[in-house]
Amino acid sequence: MTQSVQDPMAVKAAVQEHYGKAIRAGSSCCGGETSTEILLHGAETLASLPEGVVTTSFGCGNPLALASLAPGEVVLDLGSGGGLEVLLAAQRVGPTGFAYGLDMTDAMLETAQANASKAGATNVSFLKGDIEAIPLPDHSVDVIISNCVINLVPDKSLVFQEAFRVLKPGGRFSVSDIVFDGDLADLPVSEAQLRAALSWAACFAGALTRNEYHTMLTEAGFERVDLLVTQRYTLEDLRAQGSEMLVGLPDEVLPLLEGRVTSMTITAWRPLA
């Protein structure tokens, strides 16, 4: 992938700085509205949490709706941010289940811990680390969720390998992510030029194509891989992520991006055998 020419440490540093500032400022990603969490999860669901717990969402979908969590299950949220979805997952798996959140940004973890305290949640734990090196044992998790985070990671193959490793046989992978729908090779600019005009922190520059996502999950060992488009981004949506987005791209490229950047739900299963 052309993404590999990026310095992974520089990408991570930029992402940490961006989201550390964002959680303190209360801004959001992949939608730009402070009510994003209501749109994604619904007011009734959020009302189940104590006042002051709901944090600004940085997501692009609702992986909890996909996951169909059951009492007693162990859940892991990759890139858990302020902990909103971890707390909602903890409610669904109940006192006999457990919900982990994994994030690399201190400001996110501090907010998540504060939210867990406000909610009085005892079946949650927030871990610091990279989602390419999950600090949990093999076969320890029933369900992995994630919301608009995997696109931020330079080496996605490591993420999928680690997800496969920590899932129990028969475990499921249910995430929302930013994905390019279609082959980028048909654009009148190189993939490197396109990604240079986009932003990693704004969720777009690091996005996989649909075929790459499917192939990488399959190569990691997953089966029953399915990707479904839930939103197609307009040029206005892309530009709204920052004033420097799309600068330097030829005019003829811009119409070709209309609807090609999407939010997708991605599901996959670790085989029982």
PDB file of C-alpha atoms in Angstrom:
ATOM      1  CA  MET A   1       0.000   0.000   0.000  1.00  0.00           C
ATOM      2  CA  THR A   2       1.098   3.546  -0.692  1.00  0.00           C
ATOM      3  CA  GLN A   3       0.368   4.381   2.939  1.00  0.00           C
ATOM      4  CA  SER A   4       3.585   2.615   3.928  1.00  0.00           C
ATOM      5  CA  VAL A   5       5.687   5.525   2.693  1.00  0.00           C
ATOM      6  CA  GLN A   6       4.384   7.547   5.629  1.00  0.00           C
ATOM      7  CA  ASP A   7       6.531   7.572   8.759  1.00  0.00           C
ATOM      8  CA  PRO A   8       4.449   5.458  11.189  1.00  0.00           C
ATOM      9  CA  MET A   9       5.781   7.264  14.265  1.00  0.00           C
ATOM     10  CA  ALA A  10       5.001  10.659  12.741  1.00  0.00           C
ATOM     11  CA  VAL A  11       1.476   9.504  11.892  1.00  0.00           C
ATOM     12  CA  LYS A  12       0.901   8.259  15.438  1.00  0.00           C
ATOM     13  CA  ALA A  13       2.255  11.456  16.948  1.00  0.00           C
ATOM     14  CA  ALA A  14      -0.044  13.545  14.744  1.00  0.00           C
ATOM     15  CA  VAL A  15      -3.058  11.399  15.633  1.00  0.00           C
ATOM     16  CA  GLN A  16      -2.296  11.555  19.360  1.00  0.00           C
ATOM     17  CA  GLU A  17      -1.887  15.318  19.280  1.00  0.00           C
ATOM     18  CA  HIS A  18      -5.072  15.825  17.247  1.00  0.00           C
ATOM     19  CA  TYR A  19      -7.304  13.643  19.428  1.00  0.00           C
ATOM     20  CA  GLY A  20      -5.742  14.767  22.692  1.00  0.00           C
ATOM     21  CA  LYS A  21      -6.695  18.335  21.793  1.00  0.00           C
ATOM     22  CA  ALA A  22     -10.097  17.245  20.482  1.00  0.00           C
ATOM     23  CA  ILE A  23     -11.198  15.461  23.659  1.00  0.00           C
ATOM     24  CA  ARG A  24     -10.225  18.479  25.738  1.00  0.00           C
ATOM     25  CA  ALA A  25     -12.031  20.848  23.385  1.00  0.00           C
ATOM     26  CA  GLY A  26     -15.094  18.648  22.979  1.00  0.00           C
ATOM     27  CA  SER A  27     -14.888  18.552  19.180  1.00  0.00           C
ATOM     28  CA  SER A  28     -15.679  15.533  17.033  1.00  0.00           C
ATOM     29  CA  CYS A  29     -14.574  13.565  13.987  1.00  0.00           C
ATOM     30  CA  CYS A  30     -16.232  12.147  10.914  1.00  0.00           C
ATOM     31  CA  GLY A  31     -19.314  14.278  11.221  1.00  0.00           C
ATOM     32  CA  GLY A  32     -18.373  17.570  12.790  1.00  0.00           C
ATOM     33  CA  GLU A  33     -21.472  17.880  14.996  1.00  0.00           C
ATOM     34  CA  THR A  34     -21.475  17.897  18.781  1.00  0.00           C
ATOM     35  CA  SER A  35     -24.622  15.725  18.648  1.00  0.00           C
ATOM     36  CA  THR A  36     -22.863  12.948  16.710  1.00  0.00           C
ATOM     37  CA  GLU A  37     -23.181  10.495  19.594  1.00  0.00           C
ATOM     38  CA  ILE A  38     -26.965  11.010  19.643  1.00  0.00           C
ATOM     39  CA  LEU A  39     -27.184  10.389  15.906  1.00  0.00           C
ATOM     40  CA  LEU A  40     -25.103   7.221  16.188  1.00  0.00           C
ATOM     41  CA  HIS A  41     -26.520   5.665  19.351  1.00  0.00           C
ATOM     42  CA  GLY A  42     -29.889   7.308  19.913  1.00  0.00           C
ATOM     43  CA  ALA A  43     -31.060   9.507  22.754  1.00  0.00           C
ATOM     44  CA  GLU A  44     -32.796   6.634  24.550  1.00  0.00           C
ATOM     45  CA  THR A  45     -29.596   4.569  24.710  1.00  0.00           C
ATOM     46  CA  LEU A  46     -27.533   7.486  25.963  1.00  0.00           C
ATOM     47  CA  ALA A  47     -30.158   8.309  28.599  1.00  0.00           C
ATOM     48  CA  SER A  48     -29.205   5.051  30.325  1.00  0.00           C
ATOM     49  CA  LEU A  49     -25.914   6.666  31.405  1.00  0.00           C
ATOM     50  CA  PRO A  50     -25.613   9.193  34.226  1.00  0.00           C
ATOM     51  CA  GLU A  51     -25.539  12.877  33.368  1.00  0.00           C
ATOM     52  CA  GLY A  52     -22.054  14.083  32.480  1.00  0.00           C
ATOM     53  CA  VAL A  53     -20.825  10.727  31.172  1.00  0.00           C
ATOM     54  CA  VAL A  54     -21.639  11.134  27.481  1.00  0.00           C
ATOM     55  CA  THR A  55     -18.568  12.436  25.689  1.00  0.00           C
ATOM     56  CA  THR A  56     -18.228  13.842  22.205  1.00  0.00           C
ATOM     57  CA  SER A  57     -18.157  11.017  19.706  1.00  0.00           C
ATOM     58  CA  PHE A  58     -15.187  10.464  17.388  1.00  0.00           C
ATOM     59  CA  GLY A  59     -16.939   7.709  15.503  1.00  0.00           C
ATOM     60  CA  CYS A  60     -18.471   7.171  12.081  1.00  0.00           C
ATOM     61  CA  GLY A  61     -20.951   4.418  12.939  1.00  0.00           C
ATOM     62  CA  ASN A  62     -22.495   2.257  15.633  1.00  0.00           C
ATOM     63  CA  PRO A  63     -20.542  -0.986  16.032  1.00  0.00           C
ATOM     64  CA  LEU A  64     -22.609  -1.910  19.091  1.00  0.00           C
ATOM     65  CA  ALA A  65     -25.652  -2.289  16.867  1.00  0.00           C
ATOM     66  CA  LEU A  66     -23.700  -4.877  14.852  1.00  0.00           C
ATOM     67  CA  ALA A  67     -22.185  -6.754  17.742  1.00  0.00           C
ATOM     68  CA  SER A  68     -25.428  -8.103  19.316  1.00  0.00           C
ATOM     69  CA  LEU A  69     -23.747  -8.365  22.695  1.00  0.00           C
ATOM     70  CA  ALA A  70     -25.014 -10.965  25.144  1.00  0.00           C
ATOM     71  CA  PRO A  71     -24.773 -11.186  28.962  1.00  0.00           C
ATOM     72  CA  GLY A  72     -21.501 -12.691  30.139  1.00  0.00           C
ATOM     73  CA  GLU A  73     -19.456 -11.814  27.059  1.00  0.00           C
ATOM     74  CA  VAL A  74     -16.029 -10.140  27.115  1.00  0.00           C
ATOM     75  CA  VAL A  75     -15.781  -7.136  24.792  1.00  0.00           C
ATOM     76  CA  LEU A  76     -12.767  -5.158  23.594  1.00  0.00           C
ATOM     77  CA  ASP A  77     -13.090  -1.675  22.076  1.00  0.00           C
ATOM     78  CA  LEU A  78     -10.075  -0.795  19.905  1.00  0.00           C
ATOM     79  CA  GLY A  79      -9.396   2.939  20.201  1.00  0.00           C
ATOM     80  CA  SER A  80     -11.922   3.474  22.973  1.00  0.00           C
ATOM     81  CA  GLY A  81     -11.554   7.267  23.240  1.00  0.00           C
ATOM     82  CA  GLY A  82     -13.640   8.770  26.032  1.00  0.00           C
ATOM     83  CA  GLY A  83     -15.114   5.358  26.837  1.00  0.00           C
ATOM     84  CA  LEU A  84     -18.709   5.891  25.740  1.00  0.00           C
ATOM     85  CA  GLU A  85     -19.049   2.627  23.830  1.00  0.00           C
ATOM     86  CA  VAL A  86     -17.165   0.668  26.497  1.00  0.00           C
ATOM     87  CA  LEU A  87     -19.712   1.799  29.090  1.00  0.00           C
ATOM     88  CA  LEU A  88     -22.636   0.971  26.815  1.00  0.00           C
ATOM     89  CA  ALA A  89     -21.089  -2.438  26.085  1.00  0.00           C
ATOM     90  CA  ALA A  90     -20.601  -3.056  29.820  1.00  0.00           C
ATOM     91  CA  GLN A  91     -24.316  -2.463  30.378  1.00  0.00           C
ATOM     92  CA  ARG A  92     -25.220  -5.012  27.712  1.00  0.00           C
ATOM     93  CA  VAL A  93     -22.895  -7.783  28.880  1.00  0.00           C
ATOM     94  CA  GLY A  94     -23.955  -7.224  32.477  1.00  0.00           C
ATOM     95  CA  PRO A  95     -22.160  -8.040  35.740  1.00  0.00           C
ATOM     96  CA  THR A  96     -21.081 -11.467  34.499  1.00  0.00           C
ATOM     97  CA  GLY A  97     -19.426  -9.901  31.434  1.00  0.00           C
ATOM     98  CA  PHE A  98     -16.575  -7.444  31.015  1.00  0.00           C
ATOM     99  CA  ALA A  99     -15.648  -4.587  28.695  1.00  0.00           C
ATOM    100  CA  TYR A 100     -12.095  -3.455  27.908  1.00  0.00           C
ATOM    101  CA  GLY A 101     -11.152  -0.194  26.241  1.00  0.00           C
ATOM    102  CA  LEU A 102      -7.745   0.219  24.569  1.00  0.00           C
ATOM    103  CA  ASP A 103      -6.341   3.618  23.628  1.00  0.00           C
ATOM    104  CA  MET A 104      -2.891   5.163  23.179  1.00  0.00           C
ATOM    105  CA  THR A 105      -3.774   8.752  24.136  1.00  0.00           C
ATOM    106  CA  ASP A 106      -3.498   9.799  27.782  1.00  0.00           C
ATOM    107  CA  ALA A 107      -6.182  12.478  27.552  1.00  0.00           C
ATOM    108  CA  MET A 108      -8.649   9.922  26.186  1.00  0.00           C
ATOM    109  CA  LEU A 109      -7.852   7.433  28.940  1.00  0.00           C
ATOM    110  CA  GLU A 110      -8.228  10.084  31.640  1.00  0.00           C
ATOM    111  CA  THR A 111     -11.653  11.023  30.303  1.00  0.00           C
ATOM    112  CA  ALA A 112     -12.683   7.380  30.021  1.00  0.00           C
ATOM    113  CA  GLN A 113     -11.661   6.621  33.605  1.00  0.00           C
ATOM    114  CA  ALA A 114     -13.575   9.662  34.846  1.00  0.00           C
ATOM    115  CA  ASN A 115     -16.644   8.571  32.885  1.00  0.00           C
ATOM    116  CA  ALA A 116     -16.442   5.047  34.324  1.00  0.00           C
ATOM    117  CA  SER A 117     -16.290   6.489  37.837  1.00  0.00           C
ATOM    118  CA  LYS A 118     -19.323   8.692  37.184  1.00  0.00           C
ATOM    119  CA  ALA A 119     -21.224   5.699  35.854  1.00  0.00           C
ATOM    120  CA  GLY A 120     -20.176   3.473  38.753  1.00  0.00           C
ATOM    121  CA  ALA A 121     -19.099   0.826  36.253  1.00  0.00           C
ATOM    122  CA  THR A 122     -17.219  -2.049  37.878  1.00  0.00           C
ATOM    123  CA  ASN A 123     -16.998  -4.410  34.893  1.00  0.00           C
ATOM    124  CA  VAL A 124     -14.762  -2.185  32.763  1.00  0.00           C
ATOM    125  CA  SER A 125     -11.036  -1.601  32.388  1.00  0.00           C
ATOM    126  CA  PHE A 126      -9.187   0.920  30.234  1.00  0.00           C
ATOM    127  CA  LEU A 127      -5.768  -0.103  28.941  1.00  0.00           C
ATOM    128  CA  LYS A 128      -3.043   2.056  27.442  1.00  0.00           C
ATOM    129  CA  GLY A 129      -1.404   0.715  24.314  1.00  0.00           C
ATOM    130  CA  ASP A 130      -1.427   0.372  20.557  1.00  0.00           C
ATOM    131  CA  ILE A 131      -4.107  -1.625  18.785  1.00  0.00           C
ATOM    132  CA  GLU A 132      -1.312  -3.239  16.735  1.00  0.00           C
ATOM    133  CA  ALA A 133      -0.055  -4.867  19.975  1.00  0.00           C
ATOM    134  CA  ILE A 134      -3.098  -5.601  22.134  1.00  0.00           C
ATOM    135  CA  PRO A 135      -2.081  -6.122  25.799  1.00  0.00           C
ATOM    136  CA  LEU A 136      -4.400  -9.091  26.385  1.00  0.00           C
ATOM    137  CA  PRO A 137      -3.816 -12.867  26.258  1.00  0.00           C
ATOM    138  CA  ASP A 138      -4.667 -15.148  23.351  1.00  0.00           C
ATOM    139  CA  HIS A 139      -8.316 -16.253  23.097  1.00  0.00           C
ATOM    140  CA  SER A 140      -9.493 -13.860  25.827  1.00  0.00           C
ATOM    141  CA  VAL A 141     -12.224 -11.847  24.080  1.00  0.00           C
ATOM    142  CA  ASP A 142     -15.626 -12.775  22.643  1.00  0.00           C
ATOM    143  CA  VAL A 143     -16.249  -9.611  20.629  1.00  0.00           C
ATOM    144  CA  ILE A 144     -14.085  -6.812  19.217  1.00  0.00           C
ATOM    145  CA  ILE A 145     -15.660  -3.468  18.410  1.00  0.00           C
ATOM    146  CA  SER A 146     -14.103  -0.269  17.059  1.00  0.00           C
ATOM    147  CA  ASN A 147     -15.455   3.018  15.733  1.00  0.00           C
ATOM    148  CA  CYS A 148     -13.526   4.969  13.091  1.00  0.00           C
ATOM    149  CA  VAL A 149     -10.095   4.067  14.505  1.00  0.00           C
ATOM    150  CA  ILE A 150      -8.468   1.370  12.379  1.00  0.00           C
ATOM    151  CA  ASN A 151      -8.104   3.832   9.494  1.00  0.00           C
ATOM    152  CA  LEU A 152      -5.785   5.889  11.729  1.00  0.00           C
ATOM    153  CA  VAL A 153      -3.230   3.076  12.095  1.00  0.00           C
ATOM    154  CA  PRO A 154      -0.304   2.883   9.639  1.00  0.00           C
ATOM    155  CA  ASP A 155      -0.074  -0.948   9.627  1.00  0.00           C
ATOM    156  CA  LYS A 156      -3.584  -2.377   9.558  1.00  0.00           C
ATOM    157  CA  SER A 157      -2.403  -5.943   8.948  1.00  0.00           C
ATOM    158  CA  LEU A 158      -0.977  -5.996  12.475  1.00  0.00           C
ATOM    159  CA  VAL A 159      -4.315  -4.807  13.868  1.00  0.00           C
ATOM    160  CA  PHE A 160      -6.188  -7.650  12.173  1.00  0.00           C
ATOM    161  CA  GLN A 161      -3.606 -10.244  13.233  1.00  0.00           C
ATOM    162  CA  GLU A 162      -3.821  -9.061  16.848  1.00  0.00           C
ATOM    163  CA  ALA A 163      -7.615  -8.986  16.750  1.00  0.00           C
ATOM    164  CA  PHE A 164      -7.628 -12.576  15.497  1.00  0.00           C
ATOM    165  CA  ARG A 165      -5.149 -13.593  18.207  1.00  0.00           C
ATOM    166  CA  VAL A 166      -7.128 -12.266  21.185  1.00  0.00           C
ATOM    167  CA  LEU A 167     -10.529 -13.463  19.946  1.00  0.00           C
ATOM    168  CA  LYS A 168     -11.809 -16.767  21.220  1.00  0.00           C
ATOM    169  CA  PRO A 169     -12.631 -19.415  18.596  1.00  0.00           C
ATOM    170  CA  GLY A 170     -15.997 -18.374  17.186  1.00  0.00           C
ATOM    171  CA  GLY A 171     -15.432 -14.791  18.315  1.00  0.00           C
ATOM    172  CA  ARG A 172     -16.589 -11.903  16.179  1.00  0.00           C
ATOM    173  CA  PHE A 173     -15.142  -8.676  14.819  1.00  0.00           C
ATOM    174  CA  SER A 174     -17.747  -5.891  14.478  1.00  0.00           C
ATOM    175  CA  VAL A 175     -16.424  -2.446  13.614  1.00  0.00           C
ATOM    176  CA  SER A 176     -17.280   0.801  11.850  1.00  0.00           C
ATOM    177  CA  ASP A 177     -14.566   2.438   9.777  1.00  0.00           C
ATOM    178  CA  ILE A 178     -13.769   4.821   6.940  1.00  0.00           C
ATOM    179  CA  VAL A 179     -13.217   2.876   3.701  1.00  0.00           C
ATOM    180  CA  PHE A 180     -12.625   3.787   0.058  1.00  0.00           C
ATOM    181  CA  ASP A 181     -15.286   2.130  -2.080  1.00  0.00           C
ATOM    182  CA  GLY A 182     -13.601   1.300  -5.359  1.00  0.00           C
ATOM    183  CA  ASP A 183     -10.130   1.018  -6.840  1.00  0.00           C
ATOM    184  CA  LEU A 184      -7.955   4.112  -6.398  1.00  0.00           C
ATOM    185  CA  ALA A 185      -5.857   3.110  -9.416  1.00  0.00           C
ATOM    186  CA  ASP A 186      -8.450   4.549 -11.805  1.00  0.00           C
ATOM    187  CA  LEU A 187      -7.918   8.130 -10.598  1.00  0.00           C
ATOM    188  CA  PRO A 188      -5.851  10.566 -12.737  1.00  0.00           C
ATOM    189  CA  VAL A 189      -3.428  11.005  -9.812  1.00  0.00           C
ATOM    190  CA  SER A 190      -1.369   8.447  -7.931  1.00  0.00           C
ATOM    191  CA  GLU A 191      -2.597   6.982  -4.663  1.00  0.00           C
ATOM    192  CA  ALA A 192       0.324   8.734  -2.946  1.00  0.00           C
ATOM    193  CA  GLN A 193      -0.797  12.119  -4.293  1.00  0.00           C
ATOM    194  CA  LEU A 194      -4.371  11.499  -3.201  1.00  0.00           C
ATOM    195  CA  ARG A 195      -3.436  10.473   0.320  1.00  0.00           C
ATOM    196  CA  ALA A 196      -1.026  13.407   0.656  1.00  0.00           C
ATOM    197  CA  ALA A 197      -3.964  15.747  -0.014  1.00  0.00           C
ATOM    198  CA  LEU A 198      -6.062  14.071   2.675  1.00  0.00           C
ATOM    199  CA  SER A 199      -5.561  13.966   6.436  1.00  0.00           C
ATOM    200  CA  TRP A 200      -4.701  10.991   8.643  1.00  0.00           C
ATOM    201  CA  ALA A 201      -6.163  12.619  11.746  1.00  0.00           C
ATOM    202  CA  ALA A 202      -9.394  13.458   9.907  1.00  0.00           C
ATOM    203  CA  CYS A 203      -9.874   9.735   9.157  1.00  0.00           C
ATOM    204  CA  PHE A 204      -9.449   9.736   5.370  1.00  0.00           C
ATOM    205  CA  ALA A 205      -5.778   9.512   4.327  1.00  0.00           C
ATOM    206  CA  GLY A 206      -5.222   6.143   5.979  1.00  0.00           C
ATOM    207  CA  ALA A 207      -8.432   4.474   4.847  1.00  0.00           C
ATOM    208  CA  LEU A 208      -8.211   1.096   3.130  1.00  0.00           C
ATOM    209  CA  THR A 209     -10.148   0.245   0.008  1.00  0.00           C
ATOM    210  CA  ARG A 210     -13.007  -2.247   0.351  1.00  0.00           C
ATOM    211  CA  ASN A 211     -10.968  -4.971  -1.389  1.00  0.00           C
ATOM    212  CA  GLU A 212      -7.897  -4.316   0.788  1.00  0.00           C
ATOM    213  CA  TYR A 213     -10.000  -4.548   3.950  1.00  0.00           C
ATOM    214  CA  HIS A 214     -11.561  -7.836   2.870  1.00  0.00           C
ATOM    215  CA  THR A 215      -8.219  -9.301   1.784  1.00  0.00           C
ATOM    216  CA  MET A 216      -6.365  -8.333   4.967  1.00  0.00           C
ATOM    217  CA  LEU A 217      -9.048  -9.763   7.255  1.00  0.00           C
ATOM    218  CA  THR A 218      -9.088 -13.000   5.254  1.00  0.00           C
ATOM    219  CA  GLU A 219      -5.299 -13.240   5.330  1.00  0.00           C
ATOM    220  CA  ALA A 220      -5.385 -12.769   9.121  1.00  0.00           C
ATOM    221  CA  GLY A 221      -7.599 -15.865   9.323  1.00  0.00           C
ATOM    222  CA  PHE A 222     -11.101 -14.393   9.518  1.00  0.00           C
ATOM    223  CA  GLU A 223     -14.072 -15.867   7.687  1.00  0.00           C
ATOM    224  CA  ARG A 224     -17.566 -14.589   6.762  1.00  0.00           C
ATOM    225  CA  VAL A 225     -16.128 -11.134   6.081  1.00  0.00           C
ATOM    226  CA  ASP A 226     -18.755  -8.576   5.109  1.00  0.00           C
ATOM    227  CA  LEU A 227     -18.511  -4.821   4.413  1.00  0.00           C
ATOM    228  CA  LEU A 228     -21.619  -2.647   4.112  1.00  0.00           C
ATOM    229  CA  VAL A 229     -21.710   1.058   3.192  1.00  0.00           C
ATOM    230  CA  THR A 230     -23.634   3.164   5.727  1.00  0.00           C
ATOM    231  CA  GLN A 231     -22.681   6.641   4.467  1.00  0.00           C
ATOM    232  CA  ARG A 232     -21.036   8.141   1.391  1.00  0.00           C
ATOM    233  CA  TYR A 233     -19.138  11.390   1.930  1.00  0.00           C
ATOM    234  CA  THR A 234     -19.644  14.367  -0.362  1.00  0.00           C
ATOM    235  CA  LEU A 235     -16.898  16.812  -1.293  1.00  0.00           C
ATOM    236  CA  GLU A 236     -18.422  19.208   1.217  1.00  0.00           C
ATOM    237  CA  ASP A 237     -18.040  16.545   3.916  1.00  0.00           C
ATOM    238  CA  LEU A 238     -14.373  16.071   3.021  1.00  0.00           C
ATOM    239  CA  ARG A 239     -13.681  19.787   2.980  1.00  0.00           C
ATOM    240  CA  ALA A 240     -15.465  20.218   6.313  1.00  0.00           C
ATOM    241  CA  GLN A 241     -12.749  18.160   7.981  1.00  0.00           C
ATOM    242  CA  GLY A 242     -10.225  20.980   7.512  1.00  0.00           C
ATOM    243  CA  SER A 243      -9.375  23.930   5.317  1.00  0.00           C
ATOM    244  CA  GLU A 244      -6.338  22.158   3.837  1.00  0.00           C
ATOM    245  CA  MET A 245      -8.221  19.049   2.712  1.00  0.00           C
ATOM    246  CA  LEU A 246      -7.946  18.322  -1.015  1.00  0.00           C
ATOM    247  CA  VAL A 247      -5.510  21.191  -1.620  1.00  0.00           C
ATOM    248  CA  GLY A 248      -3.164  20.362  -4.490  1.00  0.00           C
ATOM    249  CA  LEU A 249      -5.420  17.910  -6.296  1.00  0.00           C
ATOM    250  CA  PRO A 250      -6.305  18.702  -9.927  1.00  0.00           C
ATOM    251  CA  ASP A 251      -9.859  19.958 -10.414  1.00  0.00           C
ATOM    252  CA  GLU A 252     -10.788  16.935 -12.505  1.00  0.00           C
ATOM    253  CA  VAL A 253     -10.065  14.608  -9.566  1.00  0.00           C
ATOM    254  CA  LEU A 254     -12.535  16.181  -7.171  1.00  0.00           C
ATOM    255  CA  PRO A 255     -15.791  14.982  -8.802  1.00  0.00           C
ATOM    256  CA  LEU A 256     -14.343  11.455  -8.885  1.00  0.00           C
ATOM    257  CA  LEU A 257     -14.087  11.457  -5.084  1.00  0.00           C
ATOM    258  CA  GLU A 258     -17.781  12.175  -4.622  1.00  0.00           C
ATOM    259  CA  GLY A 259     -19.208   9.233  -2.699  1.00  0.00           C
ATOM    260  CA  ARG A 260     -16.030   7.188  -2.985  1.00  0.00           C
ATOM    261  CA  VAL A 261     -15.034   7.833   0.643  1.00  0.00           C
ATOM    262  CA  THR A 262     -17.503   5.983   2.856  1.00  0.00           C
ATOM    263  CA  SER A 263     -18.362   4.863   6.342  1.00  0.00           C
ATOM    264  CA  MET A 264     -18.771   1.097   6.391  1.00  0.00           C
ATOM    265  CA  THR A 265     -19.709  -1.556   8.893  1.00  0.00           C
ATOM    266  CA  ILE A 266     -17.315  -4.498   8.809  1.00  0.00           C
ATOM    267  CA  THR A 267     -18.076  -7.887  10.323  1.00  0.00           C
ATOM    268  CA  ALA A 268     -15.921 -11.013  10.411  1.00  0.00           C
ATOM    269  CA  TRP A 269     -15.628 -14.160  12.509  1.00  0.00           C
ATOM    270  CA  ARG A 270     -12.787 -16.206  13.902  1.00  0.00           C
ATOM    271  CA  PRO A 271     -13.429 -19.847  12.918  1.00  0.00           C
ATOM    272  CA  LEU A 272     -14.405 -22.289  15.655  1.00  0.00           C
ATOM    273  CA  ALA A 273     -11.648 -24.673  14.603  1.00  0.00           C
TER     274      ALA A 273
END
